[in-house]
PDB file of C-alpha atoms in Angstrom:
ATOM      1  CA  MET A 181      19.971 -21.451 -15.843  1.00 42.00           C
ATOM      2  CA  SER A 182      19.968 -24.131 -13.284  1.00 41.00           C
ATOM      3  CA  ASP A 183      20.697 -27.785 -14.279  1.00 44.00           C
ATOM      4  CA  VAL A 184      17.683 -30.466 -13.837  1.00 39.00           C
ATOM      5  CA  VAL A 185      18.526 -33.317 -11.780  1.00 37.00           C
ATOM      6  CA  ILE A 186      16.499 -36.234 -11.677  1.00 38.00           C
ATOM      7  CA  ARG A 187      17.011 -38.131  -8.605  1.00 36.00           C
ATOM      8  CA  ALA A 188      16.421 -41.874 -10.065  1.00 41.00           C
ATOM      9  CA  ALA A 189      17.213 -43.294  -6.593  1.00 45.00           C
ATOM     10  CA  GLU A 190      15.094 -41.093  -4.418  1.00 41.00           C
ATOM     11  CA  GLY A 191      13.491 -43.050  -1.705  1.00 44.00           C
ATOM     12  CA  CYS A 192      16.254 -45.819  -1.644  1.00 46.00           C
ATOM     13  CA  ALA A 193      17.978 -44.642   1.213  1.00 46.00           C
ATOM     14  CA  ALA A 194      17.961 -46.848   4.439  1.00 47.00           C
ATOM     15  CA  ASP A 195      16.114 -44.253   6.270  1.00 46.00           C
ATOM     16  CA  VAL A 196      13.472 -43.286   4.037  1.00 44.00           C
ATOM     17  CA  ASN A 197      10.156 -42.430   5.307  1.00 49.00           C
ATOM     18  CA  VAL A 198       7.583 -44.859   3.840  1.00 54.00           C
ATOM     19  CA  LEU A 199       4.424 -45.900   5.070  1.00 67.00           C
ATOM     20  CA  TRP A 200       4.151 -49.431   6.990  1.00 76.00           C
ATOM     21  CA  ASP A 201       3.970 -52.377   5.037  1.00 80.00           C
ATOM     22  CA  SER A 202       0.804 -53.972   4.190  1.00 80.00           C
ATOM     23  CA  VAL A 203       0.986 -57.642   3.793  1.00 80.00           C
ATOM     24  CA  TRP A 204      -1.612 -59.496   1.955  1.00 78.00           C
ATOM     25  CA  ASP A 205      -2.983 -62.695   3.498  1.00 79.00           C
ATOM     26  CA  ALA A 206      -4.533 -64.587   0.565  1.00 73.00           C
ATOM     27  CA  GLU A 207      -6.038 -67.398   2.767  1.00 76.00           C
ATOM     28  CA  ALA A 208      -7.793 -64.664   4.921  1.00 77.00           C
ATOM     29  CA  GLY A 209      -8.471 -62.581   1.952  1.00 74.00           C
ATOM     30  CA  GLN A 210      -7.151 -59.396   3.915  1.00 78.00           C
ATOM     31  CA  ALA A 211      -4.058 -57.254   4.262  1.00 79.00           C
ATOM     32  CA  ASP A 212      -2.274 -56.608   7.733  1.00 81.00           C
ATOM     33  CA  TRP A 213       0.548 -54.571   8.875  1.00 81.00           C
ATOM     34  CA  ALA A 214       3.754 -56.254   9.361  1.00 82.00           C
ATOM     35  CA  LEU A 215       6.013 -56.048  12.494  1.00 81.00           C
ATOM     36  CA  ALA A 216       9.706 -55.081  12.096  1.00 82.00           C
ATOM     37  CA  GLY A 217      12.113 -57.664  12.501  1.00 81.00           C
ATOM     38  CA  ALA A 218      15.186 -58.057  14.485  1.00 80.00           C
ATOM     39  CA  ASP A 219      17.411 -56.685  11.989  1.00 81.00           C
ATOM     40  CA  GLU A 220      16.112 -53.303  11.677  1.00 78.00           C
ATOM     41  CA  ALA A 221      17.962 -51.567  14.522  1.00 76.00           C
ATOM     42  CA  ALA A 222      16.001 -48.373  14.330  1.00 76.00           C
ATOM     43  CA  ASN A 223      12.901 -49.976  14.499  1.00 75.00           C
ATOM     44  CA  ARG A 224      12.580 -53.245  16.587  1.00 72.00           C
ATOM     45  CA  GLY A 225       9.307 -54.239  17.465  1.00 75.00           C
ATOM     46  CA  GLY A 226       7.731 -51.203  15.465  1.00 79.00           C
ATOM     47  CA  LEU A 227       5.909 -51.632  12.346  1.00 79.00           C
ATOM     48  CA  ARG A 228       7.850 -52.628   9.103  1.00 77.00           C
ATOM     49  CA  ALA A 229       8.323 -50.186   6.764  1.00 76.00           C
ATOM     50  CA  THR A 230      10.466 -51.773   3.788  1.00 77.00           C
ATOM     51  CA  ALA A 231       8.265 -52.349   1.092  1.00 81.00           C
ATOM     52  CA  ALA A 232       6.591 -49.279  -0.241  1.00 84.00           C
ATOM     53  CA  ILE A 233       5.897 -50.457  -3.676  1.00 90.00           C
ATOM     54  CA  GLU A 234       4.003 -53.764  -2.288  1.00 90.00           C
ATOM     55  CA  THR A 235       2.000 -51.676   0.338  1.00 88.00           C
ATOM     56  CA  ALA A 236       0.918 -49.631  -2.737  1.00 90.00           C
ATOM     57  CA  VAL A 237      -0.368 -52.278  -4.626  1.00 93.00           C
ATOM     58  CA  VAL A 238      -2.016 -54.027  -1.944  1.00 91.00           C
ATOM     59  CA  LEU A 239      -3.690 -50.937  -0.910  1.00 89.00           C
ATOM     60  CA  SER A 240      -4.573 -49.764  -4.655  1.00 92.00           C
ATOM     61  CA  LEU A 241      -6.053 -53.301  -5.375  1.00 94.00           C
ATOM     62  CA  PHE A 242      -7.699 -54.472  -2.038  1.00 90.00           C
ATOM     63  CA  THR A 243      -9.219 -51.139  -0.482  1.00 90.00           C
ATOM     64  CA  ASP A 244     -12.781 -51.059  -1.507  1.00 92.00           C
ATOM     65  CA  ARG A 245     -13.486 -47.938  -3.538  1.00 92.00           C
ATOM     66  CA  ARG A 246     -16.990 -46.458  -3.866  1.00 92.00           C
ATOM     67  CA  VAL A 247     -18.609 -47.676  -6.684  1.00 93.00           C
ATOM     68  CA  ASP A 248     -20.681 -45.046  -8.951  1.00 92.00           C
ATOM     69  CA  PRO A 249     -24.178 -46.022  -9.132  1.00 92.00           C
ATOM     70  CA  GLU A 250     -23.913 -45.252 -12.977  1.00 93.00           C
ATOM     71  CA  HIS A 251     -21.203 -48.138 -13.017  1.00 93.00           C
ATOM     72  CA  PRO A 252     -22.618 -51.152 -15.077  1.00 93.00           C
ATOM     73  CA  LEU A 253     -21.743 -53.257 -12.336  1.00 92.00           C
ATOM     74  CA  ALA A 254     -23.436 -51.284  -9.703  1.00 93.00           C
ATOM     75  CA  TYR A 255     -26.215 -54.134  -9.338  1.00 92.00           C
ATOM     76  CA  LEU A 256     -23.715 -56.373  -7.896  1.00 91.00           C
ATOM     77  CA  ALA A 257     -23.131 -54.123  -4.965  1.00 92.00           C
ATOM     78  CA  ASP A 258     -26.494 -54.868  -3.899  1.00 89.00           C
ATOM     79  CA  GLY A 259     -26.986 -51.282  -2.484  1.00 88.00           C
ATOM     80  CA  ASP A 260     -23.672 -50.882  -0.485  1.00 88.00           C
ATOM     81  CA  VAL A 261     -21.376 -49.024  -2.321  1.00 90.00           C
ATOM     82  CA  ARG A 262     -18.630 -49.079   0.142  1.00 89.00           C
ATOM     83  CA  GLY A 263     -15.453 -46.570  -0.330  1.00 84.00           C
ATOM     84  CA  TYR A 264     -12.591 -45.498   1.446  1.00 78.00           C
ATOM     85  CA  PHE A 265     -13.400 -42.592   4.257  1.00 73.00           C
ATOM     86  CA  GLY A 266     -10.376 -41.025   3.334  1.00 71.00           C
ATOM     87  CA  ASP A 267     -11.216 -40.091  -0.324  1.00 71.00           C
ATOM     88  CA  GLY A 268     -13.495 -37.668   1.327  1.00 67.00           C
ATOM     89  CA  VAL A 269     -10.994 -35.561   3.074  1.00 68.00           C
ATOM     90  CA  ASP A 270      -7.979 -35.178   0.642  1.00 68.00           C
ATOM     91  CA  VAL A 271      -7.591 -36.380  -3.038  1.00 70.00           C
ATOM     92  CA  ARG A 272      -5.385 -34.032  -5.100  1.00 74.00           C
ATOM     93  CA  ASP A 273      -5.659 -34.084  -8.681  1.00 74.00           C
ATOM     94  CA  ASP A 274      -2.652 -31.989  -9.101  1.00 78.00           C
ATOM     95  CA  LEU A 275      -0.476 -34.640  -7.678  1.00 73.00           C
ATOM     96  CA  GLY A 276      -2.215 -37.410  -9.942  1.00 64.00           C
ATOM     97  CA  GLU A 277      -4.156 -38.854  -6.972  1.00 70.00           C
ATOM     98  CA  THR A 278      -7.467 -40.498  -7.208  1.00 75.00           C
ATOM     99  CA  ASP A 279      -9.960 -42.141  -5.138  1.00 82.00           C
ATOM    100  CA  LEU A 280      -8.027 -44.839  -3.313  1.00 86.00           C
ATOM    101  CA  GLY A 281      -8.956 -48.711  -4.089  1.00 90.00           C
ATOM    102  CA  SER A 282     -10.660 -50.688  -6.623  1.00 94.00           C
ATOM    103  CA  VAL A 283     -13.838 -52.232  -7.414  1.00 95.00           C
ATOM    104  CA  LEU A 284     -12.633 -55.777  -7.590  1.00 94.00           C
ATOM    105  CA  TRP A 285     -14.811 -56.387  -4.459  1.00 91.00           C
ATOM    106  CA  LEU A 286     -17.762 -56.109  -7.129  1.00 92.00           C
ATOM    107  CA  LEU A 287     -16.478 -59.382  -8.496  1.00 90.00           C
ATOM    108  CA  GLU A 288     -16.595 -61.286  -5.415  1.00 85.00           C
ATOM    109  CA  ARG A 289     -19.691 -62.910  -6.445  1.00 79.00           C
ATOM    110  CA  ALA A 290     -20.044 -62.354  -9.987  1.00 86.00           C
ATOM    111  CA  PRO A 291     -20.936 -65.002 -12.632  1.00 86.00           C
ATOM    112  CA  LEU A 292     -18.173 -66.105 -15.340  1.00 86.00           C
ATOM    113  CA  THR A 293     -19.743 -63.452 -17.682  1.00 88.00           C
ATOM    114  CA  VAL A 294     -21.050 -60.185 -16.747  1.00 88.00           C
ATOM    115  CA  ARG A 295     -22.673 -57.899 -19.118  1.00 90.00           C
ATOM    116  CA  GLY A 296     -21.056 -59.722 -21.834  1.00 91.00           C
ATOM    117  CA  MET A 297     -17.584 -59.564 -20.872  1.00 93.00           C
ATOM    118  CA  SER A 298     -15.808 -62.206 -19.135  1.00 93.00           C
ATOM    119  CA  ILE A 299     -14.736 -61.858 -15.452  1.00 92.00           C
ATOM    120  CA  THR A 300     -11.123 -62.033 -16.243  1.00 94.00           C
ATOM    121  CA  ARG A 301     -11.577 -59.189 -18.361  1.00 97.00           C
ATOM    122  CA  TRP A 302     -13.246 -57.104 -15.962  1.00 96.00           C
ATOM    123  CA  THR A 303     -10.653 -58.053 -13.331  1.00 95.00           C
ATOM    124  CA  GLU A 304      -7.813 -56.778 -15.353  1.00 97.00           C
ATOM    125  CA  GLN A 305      -9.654 -53.584 -16.043  1.00 97.00           C
ATOM    126  CA  PHE A 306     -10.733 -53.115 -12.631  1.00 97.00           C
ATOM    127  CA  ALA A 307      -6.937 -54.092 -11.763  1.00 97.00           C
ATOM    128  CA  LEU A 308      -5.187 -51.335 -14.140  1.00 98.00           C
ATOM    129  CA  GLU A 309      -7.533 -48.801 -13.166  1.00 96.00           C
ATOM    130  CA  ALA A 310      -6.622 -48.992  -9.609  1.00 96.00           C
ATOM    131  CA  LEU A 311      -3.063 -49.210 -10.039  1.00 96.00           C
ATOM    132  CA  ALA A 312      -3.098 -46.190 -12.732  1.00 94.00           C
ATOM    133  CA  PRO A 313      -2.108 -43.535 -10.076  1.00 90.00           C
ATOM    134  CA  LEU A 314       1.238 -45.459  -9.559  1.00 92.00           C
ATOM    135  CA  GLN A 315       2.160 -44.759 -12.967  1.00 92.00           C
ATOM    136  CA  ALA A 316       0.832 -41.210 -12.949  1.00 88.00           C
ATOM    137  CA  GLN A 317       2.923 -40.453 -10.105  1.00 86.00           C
ATOM    138  CA  GLY A 318       5.985 -42.162 -11.554  1.00 89.00           C
ATOM    139  CA  ALA A 319       6.532 -45.263  -9.364  1.00 91.00           C
ATOM    140  CA  CYS A 320       6.567 -47.305 -12.458  1.00 94.00           C
ATOM    141  CA  VAL A 321       6.334 -46.589 -16.249  1.00 96.00           C
ATOM    142  CA  ARG A 322       4.145 -49.623 -17.184  1.00 97.00           C
ATOM    143  CA  ILE A 323       1.547 -51.959 -15.479  1.00 98.00           C
ATOM    144  CA  GLU A 324       0.539 -55.314 -16.636  1.00 98.00           C
ATOM    145  CA  ALA A 325      -2.452 -57.182 -15.044  1.00 98.00           C
ATOM    146  CA  GLN A 326      -3.382 -60.903 -15.869  1.00 97.00           C
ATOM    147  CA  ALA A 327      -6.385 -62.731 -14.531  1.00 95.00           C
ATOM    148  CA  VAL A 328      -6.994 -66.508 -15.211  1.00 94.00           C
ATOM    149  CA  ALA A 329     -10.596 -68.133 -13.611  1.00 91.00           C
ATOM    150  CA  ASP A 330     -10.663 -71.542 -12.512  1.00 87.00           C
ATOM    151  CA  ALA A 331     -14.544 -72.302 -12.254  1.00 83.00           C
ATOM    152  CA  PHE A 332     -14.010 -75.547 -10.708  1.00 82.00           C
ATOM    153  CA  ALA A 333     -11.909 -74.529  -8.133  1.00 79.00           C
ATOM    154  CA  GLY A 334     -14.221 -71.482  -7.504  1.00 79.00           C
ATOM    155  CA  ARG A 335     -11.323 -68.913  -7.635  1.00 83.00           C
ATOM    156  CA  LEU A 336      -9.864 -66.315  -9.820  1.00 88.00           C
ATOM    157  CA  ASP A 337      -5.973 -65.458  -9.821  1.00 91.00           C
ATOM    158  CA  LEU A 338      -4.707 -62.028 -10.661  1.00 94.00           C
ATOM    159  CA  THR A 339      -0.980 -61.443 -11.733  1.00 96.00           C
ATOM    160  CA  VAL A 340       0.383 -58.099 -11.470  1.00 97.00           C
ATOM    161  CA  ALA A 341       3.546 -56.785 -12.615  1.00 98.00           C
ATOM    162  CA  LEU A 342       5.112 -53.152 -12.590  1.00 97.00           C
ATOM    163  CA  TYR A 343       7.967 -51.939 -14.515  1.00 97.00           C
ATOM    164  CA  GLY A 344      10.801 -49.575 -14.163  1.00 95.00           C
ATOM    165  CA  ARG A 345      12.284 -46.565 -16.584  1.00 94.00           C
ATOM    166  CA  ASP A 346      14.674 -49.162 -18.033  1.00 95.00           C
ATOM    167  CA  ASP A 347      11.902 -51.732 -18.483  1.00 94.00           C
ATOM    168  CA  THR A 348      12.919 -54.115 -15.862  1.00 95.00           C
ATOM    169  CA  LYS A 349      10.351 -55.593 -13.657  1.00 96.00           C
ATOM    170  CA  ILE A 350      10.190 -54.123 -10.343  1.00 95.00           C
ATOM    171  CA  TYR A 351       7.130 -55.793  -8.726  1.00 95.00           C
ATOM    172  CA  ASP A 352       5.582 -59.208  -9.569  1.00 96.00           C
ATOM    173  CA  ARG A 353       2.842 -60.938  -7.552  1.00 94.00           C
ATOM    174  CA  LYS A 354       0.188 -63.432  -8.150  1.00 92.00           C
ATOM    175  CA  PHE A 355      -3.037 -62.950  -6.028  1.00 89.00           C
ATOM    176  CA  ASP A 356      -5.807 -65.284  -5.481  1.00 81.00           C
ATOM    177  CA  VAL A 357      -9.209 -63.564  -5.480  1.00 68.00           C
ATOM    178  CA  LEU A 358     -11.838 -65.730  -4.423  1.00 64.00           C
ATOM    179  CA  TRP A 359     -15.383 -65.671  -5.830  1.00 66.00           C
ATOM    180  CA  ASN A 360     -18.539 -67.623  -5.380  1.00 56.00           C
ATOM    181  CA  GLN A 361     -19.789 -67.715  -9.201  1.00 53.00           C
ATOM    182  CA  VAL A 362     -23.397 -66.713  -7.966  1.00 45.00           C
ATOM    183  CA  ALA A 363     -24.789 -63.439  -8.557  1.00 41.00           C
ATOM    184  CA  ARG A 364     -26.641 -61.914  -5.749  1.00 36.00           C
TER     185      ARG A 364
END
């Protein structure tokens, strides 16, 4: 019988191979890749790859997931169901993968209340759905999402927290999600 070894620090080595960091720009409402700093001797001038959890959260929340035509808010899509092209190529259910992204984009022009539920509740629900693969794949054990709407400022803030196995917070970030409060 062989011993079961749990590698709690796997992926923590300095030379770990992670995807390029996607950095969220709240003012522009988009993510971009970051350049490696001078302190990254093996990667000077390349694309930075040091924040795998941040990148996974940004891609999960802000990649436009295709909306199902039967979704209760599909009418807000105005005929454009969007979606990530890669989902048609390789999504492996056996690895806990799902279509990439969220349908947060549906709320860009939603009113404060949609189908009897507040925009903050929809935001939290969509964020938790988008981040669920991180939990299914073992990157975290618990996810919290809290949304706060400020109708006068015309904005919706979303705070996301991820927790590790020992219940310590491994990720905590507030995102500004702008919306016009005018349904199409």
